[in-house]
Short mmCIF file of C-alpha atoms in Angstrom, two decimals:
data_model
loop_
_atom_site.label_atom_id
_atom_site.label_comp_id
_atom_site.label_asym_id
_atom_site.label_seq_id
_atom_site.Cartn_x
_atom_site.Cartn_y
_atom_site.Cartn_z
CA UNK A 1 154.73 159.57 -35.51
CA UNK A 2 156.30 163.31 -35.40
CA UNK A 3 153.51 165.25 -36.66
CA UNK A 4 152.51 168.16 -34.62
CA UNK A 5 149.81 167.16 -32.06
CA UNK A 6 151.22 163.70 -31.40
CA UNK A 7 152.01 162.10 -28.39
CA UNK A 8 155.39 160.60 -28.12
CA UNK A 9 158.00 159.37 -25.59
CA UNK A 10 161.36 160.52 -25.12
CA UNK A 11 164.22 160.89 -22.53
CA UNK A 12 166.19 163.65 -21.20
CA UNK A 13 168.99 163.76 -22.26
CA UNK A 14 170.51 167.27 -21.67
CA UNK A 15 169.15 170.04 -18.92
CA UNK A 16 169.99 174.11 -19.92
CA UNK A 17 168.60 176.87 -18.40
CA UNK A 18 166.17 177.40 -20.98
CA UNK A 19 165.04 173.81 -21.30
CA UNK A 20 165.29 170.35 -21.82
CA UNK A 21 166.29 168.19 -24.88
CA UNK A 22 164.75 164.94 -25.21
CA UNK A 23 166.23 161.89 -27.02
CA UNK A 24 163.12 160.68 -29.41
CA UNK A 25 165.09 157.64 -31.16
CA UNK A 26 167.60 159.29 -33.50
CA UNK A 27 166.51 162.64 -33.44
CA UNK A 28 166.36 165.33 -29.95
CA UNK A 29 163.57 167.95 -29.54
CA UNK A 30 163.18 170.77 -27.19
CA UNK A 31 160.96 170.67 -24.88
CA UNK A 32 161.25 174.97 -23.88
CA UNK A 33 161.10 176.23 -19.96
CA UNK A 34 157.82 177.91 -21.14
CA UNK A 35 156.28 173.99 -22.60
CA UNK A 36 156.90 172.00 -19.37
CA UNK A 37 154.47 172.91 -16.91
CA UNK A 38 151.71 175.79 -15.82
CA UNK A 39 153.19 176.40 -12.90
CA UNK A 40 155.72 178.68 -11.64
CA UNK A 41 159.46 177.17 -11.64
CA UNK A 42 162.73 179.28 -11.57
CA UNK A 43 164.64 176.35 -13.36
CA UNK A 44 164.04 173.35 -15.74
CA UNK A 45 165.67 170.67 -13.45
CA UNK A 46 162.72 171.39 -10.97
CA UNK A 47 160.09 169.73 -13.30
CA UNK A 48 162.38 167.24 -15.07
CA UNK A 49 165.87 165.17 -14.26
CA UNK A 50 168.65 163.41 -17.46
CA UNK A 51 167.47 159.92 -18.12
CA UNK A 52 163.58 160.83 -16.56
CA UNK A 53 161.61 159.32 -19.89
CA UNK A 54 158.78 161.33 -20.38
CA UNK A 55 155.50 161.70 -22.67
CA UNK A 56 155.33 164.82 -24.41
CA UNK A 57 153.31 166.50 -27.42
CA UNK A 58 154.98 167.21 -30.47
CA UNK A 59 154.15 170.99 -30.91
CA UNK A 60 155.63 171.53 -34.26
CA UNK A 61 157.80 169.47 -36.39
CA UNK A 62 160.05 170.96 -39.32
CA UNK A 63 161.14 168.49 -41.40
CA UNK A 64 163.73 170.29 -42.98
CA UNK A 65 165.50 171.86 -40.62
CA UNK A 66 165.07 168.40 -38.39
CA UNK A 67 163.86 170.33 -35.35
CA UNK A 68 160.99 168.99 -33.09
CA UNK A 69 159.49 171.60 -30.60
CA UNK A 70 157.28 169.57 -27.66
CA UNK A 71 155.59 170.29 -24.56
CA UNK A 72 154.44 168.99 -21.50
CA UNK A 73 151.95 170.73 -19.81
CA UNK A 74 149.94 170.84 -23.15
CA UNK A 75 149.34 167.10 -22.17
CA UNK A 76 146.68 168.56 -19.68
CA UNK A 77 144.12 171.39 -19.75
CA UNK A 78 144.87 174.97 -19.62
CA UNK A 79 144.31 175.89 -15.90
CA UNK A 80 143.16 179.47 -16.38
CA UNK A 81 140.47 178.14 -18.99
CA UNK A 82 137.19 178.96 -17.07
CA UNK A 83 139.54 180.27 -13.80
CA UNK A 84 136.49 183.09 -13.80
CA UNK A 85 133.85 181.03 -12.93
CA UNK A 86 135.25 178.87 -10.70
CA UNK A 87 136.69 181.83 -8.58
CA UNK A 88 134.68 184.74 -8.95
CA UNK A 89 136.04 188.48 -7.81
CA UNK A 90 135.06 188.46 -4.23
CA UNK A 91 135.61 184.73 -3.23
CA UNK A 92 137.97 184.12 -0.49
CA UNK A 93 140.17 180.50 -1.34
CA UNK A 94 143.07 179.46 0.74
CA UNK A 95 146.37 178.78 -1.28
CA UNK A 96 150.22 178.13 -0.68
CA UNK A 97 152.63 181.07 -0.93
CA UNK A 98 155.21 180.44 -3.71
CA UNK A 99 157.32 183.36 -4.14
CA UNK A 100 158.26 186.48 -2.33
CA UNK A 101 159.27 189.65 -3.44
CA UNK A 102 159.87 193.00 -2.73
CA UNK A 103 156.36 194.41 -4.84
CA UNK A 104 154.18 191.45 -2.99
CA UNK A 105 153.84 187.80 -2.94
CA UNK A 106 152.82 184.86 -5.27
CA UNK A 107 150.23 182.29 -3.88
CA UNK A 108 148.85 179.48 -5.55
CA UNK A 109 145.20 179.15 -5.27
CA UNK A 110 144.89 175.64 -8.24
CA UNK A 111 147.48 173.93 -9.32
CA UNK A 112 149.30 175.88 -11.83
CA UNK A 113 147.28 179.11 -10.87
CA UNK A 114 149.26 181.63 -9.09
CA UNK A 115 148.18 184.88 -7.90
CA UNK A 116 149.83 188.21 -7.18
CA UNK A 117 148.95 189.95 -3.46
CA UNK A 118 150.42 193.07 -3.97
CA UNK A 119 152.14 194.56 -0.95
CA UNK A 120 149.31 197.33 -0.48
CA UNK A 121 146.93 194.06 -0.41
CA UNK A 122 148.80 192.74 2.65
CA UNK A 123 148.20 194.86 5.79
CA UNK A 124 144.97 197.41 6.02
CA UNK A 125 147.20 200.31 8.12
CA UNK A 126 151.05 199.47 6.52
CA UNK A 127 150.46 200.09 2.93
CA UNK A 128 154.93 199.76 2.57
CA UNK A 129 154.84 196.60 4.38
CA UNK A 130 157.62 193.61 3.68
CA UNK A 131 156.02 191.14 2.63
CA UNK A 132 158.64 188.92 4.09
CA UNK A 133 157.95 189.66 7.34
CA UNK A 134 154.28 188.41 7.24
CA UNK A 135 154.83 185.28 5.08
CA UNK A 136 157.32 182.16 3.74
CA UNK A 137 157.44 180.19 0.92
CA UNK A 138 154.89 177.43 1.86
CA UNK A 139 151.97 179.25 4.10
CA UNK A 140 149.05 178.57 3.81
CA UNK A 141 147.10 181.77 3.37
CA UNK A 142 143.79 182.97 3.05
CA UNK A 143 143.05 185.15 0.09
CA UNK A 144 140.67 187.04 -1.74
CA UNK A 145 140.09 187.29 -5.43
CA UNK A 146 140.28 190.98 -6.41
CA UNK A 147 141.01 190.64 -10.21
CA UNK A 148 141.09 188.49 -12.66
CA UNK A 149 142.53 188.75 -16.56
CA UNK A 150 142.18 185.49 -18.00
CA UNK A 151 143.66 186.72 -21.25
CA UNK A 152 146.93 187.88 -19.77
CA UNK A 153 146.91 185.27 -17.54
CA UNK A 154 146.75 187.72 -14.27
CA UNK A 155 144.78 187.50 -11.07
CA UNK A 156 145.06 190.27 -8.33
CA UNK A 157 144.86 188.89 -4.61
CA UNK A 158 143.99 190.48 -1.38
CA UNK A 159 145.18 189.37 2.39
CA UNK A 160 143.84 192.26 4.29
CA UNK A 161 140.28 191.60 2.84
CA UNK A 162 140.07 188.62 4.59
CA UNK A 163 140.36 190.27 7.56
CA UNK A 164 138.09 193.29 9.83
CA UNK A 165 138.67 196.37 7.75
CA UNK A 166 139.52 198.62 10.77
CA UNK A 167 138.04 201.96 8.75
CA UNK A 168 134.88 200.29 8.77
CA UNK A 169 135.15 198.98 12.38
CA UNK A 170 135.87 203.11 13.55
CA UNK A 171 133.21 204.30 11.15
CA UNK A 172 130.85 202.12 12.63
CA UNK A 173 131.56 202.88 16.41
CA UNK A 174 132.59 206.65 16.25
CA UNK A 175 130.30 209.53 15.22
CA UNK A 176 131.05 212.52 13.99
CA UNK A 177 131.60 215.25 17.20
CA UNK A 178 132.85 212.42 19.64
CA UNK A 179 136.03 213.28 21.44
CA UNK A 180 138.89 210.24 20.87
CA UNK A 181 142.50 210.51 22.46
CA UNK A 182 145.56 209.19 21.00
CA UNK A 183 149.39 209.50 20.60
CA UNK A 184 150.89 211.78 18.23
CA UNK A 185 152.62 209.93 15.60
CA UNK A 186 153.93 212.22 13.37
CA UNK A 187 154.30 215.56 12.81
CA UNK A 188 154.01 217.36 8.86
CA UNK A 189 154.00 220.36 7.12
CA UNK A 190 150.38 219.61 6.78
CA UNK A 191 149.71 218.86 10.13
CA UNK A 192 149.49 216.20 13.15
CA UNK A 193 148.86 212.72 12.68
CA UNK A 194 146.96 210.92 15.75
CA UNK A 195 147.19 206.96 16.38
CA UNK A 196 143.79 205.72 16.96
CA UNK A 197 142.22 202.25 17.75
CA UNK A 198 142.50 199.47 15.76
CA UNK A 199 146.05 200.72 14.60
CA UNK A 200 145.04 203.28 12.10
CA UNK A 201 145.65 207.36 12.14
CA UNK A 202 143.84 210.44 12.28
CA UNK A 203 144.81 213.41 10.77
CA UNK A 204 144.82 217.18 12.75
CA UNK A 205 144.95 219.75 9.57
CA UNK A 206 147.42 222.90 10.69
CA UNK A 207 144.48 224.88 10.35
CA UNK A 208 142.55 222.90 13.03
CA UNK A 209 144.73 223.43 15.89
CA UNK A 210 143.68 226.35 16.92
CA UNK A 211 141.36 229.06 16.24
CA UNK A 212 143.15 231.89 17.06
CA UNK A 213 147.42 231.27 16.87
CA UNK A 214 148.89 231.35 13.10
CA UNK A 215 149.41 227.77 12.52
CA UNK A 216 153.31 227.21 12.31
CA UNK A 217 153.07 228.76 15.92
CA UNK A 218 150.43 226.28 16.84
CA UNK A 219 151.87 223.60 15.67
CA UNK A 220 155.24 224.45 17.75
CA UNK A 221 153.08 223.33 20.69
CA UNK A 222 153.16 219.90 20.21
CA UNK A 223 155.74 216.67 19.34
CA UNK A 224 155.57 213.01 18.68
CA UNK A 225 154.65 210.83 21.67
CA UNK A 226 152.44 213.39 23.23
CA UNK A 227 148.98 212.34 23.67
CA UNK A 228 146.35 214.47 22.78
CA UNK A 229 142.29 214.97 22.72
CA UNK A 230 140.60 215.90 19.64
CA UNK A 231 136.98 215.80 17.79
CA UNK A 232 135.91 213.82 15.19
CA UNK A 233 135.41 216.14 12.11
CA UNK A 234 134.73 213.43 9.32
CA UNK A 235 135.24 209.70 8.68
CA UNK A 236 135.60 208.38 5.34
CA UNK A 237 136.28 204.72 5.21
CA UNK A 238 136.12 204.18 1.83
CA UNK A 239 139.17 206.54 1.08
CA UNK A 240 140.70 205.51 4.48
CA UNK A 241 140.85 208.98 5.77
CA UNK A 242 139.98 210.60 9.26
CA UNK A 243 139.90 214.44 9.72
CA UNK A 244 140.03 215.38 13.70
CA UNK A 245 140.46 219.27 15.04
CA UNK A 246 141.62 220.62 18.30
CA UNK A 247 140.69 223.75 17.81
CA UNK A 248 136.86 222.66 17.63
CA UNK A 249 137.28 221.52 21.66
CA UNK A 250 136.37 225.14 22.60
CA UNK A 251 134.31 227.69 20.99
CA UNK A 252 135.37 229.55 18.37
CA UNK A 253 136.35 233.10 20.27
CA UNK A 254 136.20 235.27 17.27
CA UNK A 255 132.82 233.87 16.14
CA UNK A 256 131.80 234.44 19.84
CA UNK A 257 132.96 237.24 19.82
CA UNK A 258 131.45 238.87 16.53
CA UNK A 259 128.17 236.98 18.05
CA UNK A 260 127.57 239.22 21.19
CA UNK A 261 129.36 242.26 19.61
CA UNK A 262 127.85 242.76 15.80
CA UNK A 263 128.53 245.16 13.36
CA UNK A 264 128.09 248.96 14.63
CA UNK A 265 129.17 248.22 18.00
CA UNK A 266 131.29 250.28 20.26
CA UNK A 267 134.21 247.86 21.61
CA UNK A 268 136.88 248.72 23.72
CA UNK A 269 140.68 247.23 23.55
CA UNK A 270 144.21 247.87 24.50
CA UNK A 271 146.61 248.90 21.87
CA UNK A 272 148.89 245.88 21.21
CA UNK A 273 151.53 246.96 18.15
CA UNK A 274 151.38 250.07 16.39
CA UNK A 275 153.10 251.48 13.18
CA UNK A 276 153.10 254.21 10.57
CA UNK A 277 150.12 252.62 9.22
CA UNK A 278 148.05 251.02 11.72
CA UNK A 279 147.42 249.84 15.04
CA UNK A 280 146.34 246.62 16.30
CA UNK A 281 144.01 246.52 18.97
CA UNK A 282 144.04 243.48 21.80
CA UNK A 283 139.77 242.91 22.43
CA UNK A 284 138.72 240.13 25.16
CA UNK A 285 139.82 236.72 24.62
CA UNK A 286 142.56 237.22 22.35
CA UNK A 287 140.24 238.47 19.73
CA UNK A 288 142.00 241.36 17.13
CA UNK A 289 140.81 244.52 15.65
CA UNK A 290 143.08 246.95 12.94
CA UNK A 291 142.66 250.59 13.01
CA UNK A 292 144.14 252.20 9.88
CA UNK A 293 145.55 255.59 9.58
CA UNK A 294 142.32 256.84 7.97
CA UNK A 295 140.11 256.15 10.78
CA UNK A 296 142.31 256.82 13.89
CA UNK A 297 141.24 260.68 13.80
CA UNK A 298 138.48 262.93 11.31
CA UNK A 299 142.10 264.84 10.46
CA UNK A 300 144.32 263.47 8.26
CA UNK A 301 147.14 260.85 10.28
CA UNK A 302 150.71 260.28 8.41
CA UNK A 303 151.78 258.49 11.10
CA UNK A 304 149.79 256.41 13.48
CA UNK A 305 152.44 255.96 15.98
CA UNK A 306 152.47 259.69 16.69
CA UNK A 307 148.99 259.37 17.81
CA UNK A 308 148.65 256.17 19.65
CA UNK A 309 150.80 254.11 21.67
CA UNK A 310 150.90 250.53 22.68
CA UNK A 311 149.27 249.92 25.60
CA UNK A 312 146.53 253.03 25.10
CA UNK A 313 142.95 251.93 25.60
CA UNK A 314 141.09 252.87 23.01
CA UNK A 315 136.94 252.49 22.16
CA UNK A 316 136.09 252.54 18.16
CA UNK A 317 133.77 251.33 16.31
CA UNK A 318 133.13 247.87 14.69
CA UNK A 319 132.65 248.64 10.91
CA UNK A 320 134.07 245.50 9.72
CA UNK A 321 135.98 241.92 9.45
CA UNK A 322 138.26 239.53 7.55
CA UNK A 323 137.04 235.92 8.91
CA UNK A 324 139.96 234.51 7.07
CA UNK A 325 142.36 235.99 9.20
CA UNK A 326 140.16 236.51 11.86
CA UNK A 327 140.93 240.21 12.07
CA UNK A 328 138.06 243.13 12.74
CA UNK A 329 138.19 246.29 10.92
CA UNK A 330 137.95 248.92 13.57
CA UNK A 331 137.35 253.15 13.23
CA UNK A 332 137.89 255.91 15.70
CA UNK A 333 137.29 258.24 13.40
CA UNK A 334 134.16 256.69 12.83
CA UNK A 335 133.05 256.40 16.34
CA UNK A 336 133.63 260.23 16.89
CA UNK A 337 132.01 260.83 14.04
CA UNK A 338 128.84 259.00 15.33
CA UNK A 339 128.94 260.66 19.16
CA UNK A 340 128.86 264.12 16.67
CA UNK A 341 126.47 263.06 14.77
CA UNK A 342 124.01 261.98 17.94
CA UNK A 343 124.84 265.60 19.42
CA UNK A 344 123.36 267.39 16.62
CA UNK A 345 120.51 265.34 16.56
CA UNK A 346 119.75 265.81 20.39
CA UNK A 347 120.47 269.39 19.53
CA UNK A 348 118.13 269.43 17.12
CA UNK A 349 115.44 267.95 19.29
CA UNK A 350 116.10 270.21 21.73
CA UNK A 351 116.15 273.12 19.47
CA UNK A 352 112.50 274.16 21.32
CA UNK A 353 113.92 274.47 24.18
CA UNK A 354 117.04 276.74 25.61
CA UNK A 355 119.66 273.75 25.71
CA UNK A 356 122.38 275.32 23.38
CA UNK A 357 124.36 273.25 21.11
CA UNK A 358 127.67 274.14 22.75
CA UNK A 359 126.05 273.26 26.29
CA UNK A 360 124.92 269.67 24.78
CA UNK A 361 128.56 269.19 22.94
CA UNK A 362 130.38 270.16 26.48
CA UNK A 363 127.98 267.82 28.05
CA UNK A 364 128.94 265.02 25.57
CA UNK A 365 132.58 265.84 25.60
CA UNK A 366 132.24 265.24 29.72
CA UNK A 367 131.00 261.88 29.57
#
């Protein structure tokens, strides 16, 4: 009767932590941890007890050596055999949690079928969650297939899809350009994080805080707890990412600014630092304009501080602008250059008449 694919009886006779050996009538076998059952089992003594007879299948017998592998669970069909079709990627199954860890927990959704929910599977907003926390060896949970490799014997679980995906739920109810309010949870080098409804956070970029203050100094402005308005820049559920800006709750007062004052203008300012090589010129609302040592005079300037001071007011002219750093290029020189320029030309138009150029210059100079 010991050929390999029999059936046979034996006892137990001795337990080790790697199996059981079986008395078969005057010779033992082994039936190995792996051979007794498709489920999951830390040791042999939970599947079988000494002097427990049992009917196993003789796996392989060599004769010579006198050694009898069996196994038990071979005595009943593979579990995982056809595990695909009868639980498709997307099905949702209730099964009974058999093992925790610190990666995730094991459920098992048939008997002898266990299934790994990692822990970023468990909780839609707390991908680091403990898995210990949410569930015990015995729940009953609800699950849903999100993998399955029949060939390594591996299926992928998912708790939180079995429940209102709360990026979808926000994506469906906000629009991009509302206004939402929430408590600032963090703070990063990257920016402000914002707690929003249904437990999941919005992100502030530095460089949406404000339009006009260098970031790291508008950032200063606010801590964790505060709460805080801001609009909804963009919504992307899929990647479970929302993008908010402060900033965008008032107009932009450089692009306003640039708007009603375009290139060419004449602007006026108060001088607000100065140095060898420039000045930097206060306009309305905050807004900035540089004049550089070439075009604070038609002569040649070494040394812009010996010509202006902070706190002059100054006109020039609007020649041009670094949006980046929101910073307008501004020219005296230039401006000077233009008032010159428009004498001659009246000058010239006037040449039929007895208006002399030094009496139109003198009148320009007085205005």
């Amino acid at each position: 009767t010991l050929v390999d694919g029999a059936i046979i009886k034996g006892i137990v006779k001795n337990l080790t932590d790697y199996g059981a050996f079986l008395d078969l009538g005057g010779i033992d076998g082994l039936l190995h941890i792996t051979d007794m059952s498709w489920k999951r089992f830390n040791h042999p003594s939970e599947v079988v007890e000494i002097g427990q007879e049992l009917e196993v299948r003789v796996l392989k017998f060599d004769k010579e050596k006198s050694r009898v592998s069996l196994g038990l669970k071979q005595l009943g069909e593979d579990p995982w055999k056809d595990i695909a079709r009868r639980q498709p990627v997307g099905s949702r199954i209730f099964g009974r949690v058999t093992n925790i860890t610190d990666y995730g927990c094991f459920v098992e959704i048939e008997e002898g079928i266990e299934g790994l929910v990692h822990v970023s599977e468990i909780d839609w907003t707390n991908k680091n969650i403990n898995p210990a926390k949410v569930v015990q060896p015995g729940d009953e949970v609800e699950v849903a297939i999100l993998d399955i490799e029949e060939d390594k014997r591996r299926i992928s679980l998912g708790m939180k899809q079995c429940k209102p995906n709360p990026w979808d739920a926000f994506a469906s109810s906000h629009e991009k350009g509302d206004i939402v309010s929430g408590k600032i949870k963090s703070i990063t080098d990257f920016g402000i994080f914002i707690g929003l409804d249904g437990g999941i956070d919005g992100l502030v970029h530095l460089s949406d805080i404000s339009w006009m203050e260098a970031d790291d100094v508008a950032i200063r402005k606010y801590k964790k707890g505060d709460t805080v308005e801001a609009m909804l820049l963009v919504v992307d559920s899929e990647r479970e990412r929302i993008s908010l800006g402060i900033k965008q709750l008032e107009q932009d007062p450089f692009g306003s600014y640039v708007a009603t004052h375009p290139k060419g203008s004449i602007v006026k300012g108060i001088i607000k630092e100065v140095s060898d090589k420039a000045a930097v010129v206060e306009l309305e609302d905050g807004v900035l304009g540089q004049v550089k040592a070439a075009d604070v005079a038609k002569d040649r300037t070494n040394d812009v501080s010996e010509v202006l001071k902070v706190g002059d007011e100054v006109e020039a002219k609007f020649v041009g602008m670094d949006r980046r750093n929101k910073m307008l290029t501004l020219s005296i020189k230039a401006k000077e250059f233009d008032e010159m320029n428009k004498v001659l030309k009246d000058y010239k138009d006037a040449s039929a008449g007895t208006t002399s150029f030094g009496d139109l210059l003198k009148e320009k100079m007085d205005k």
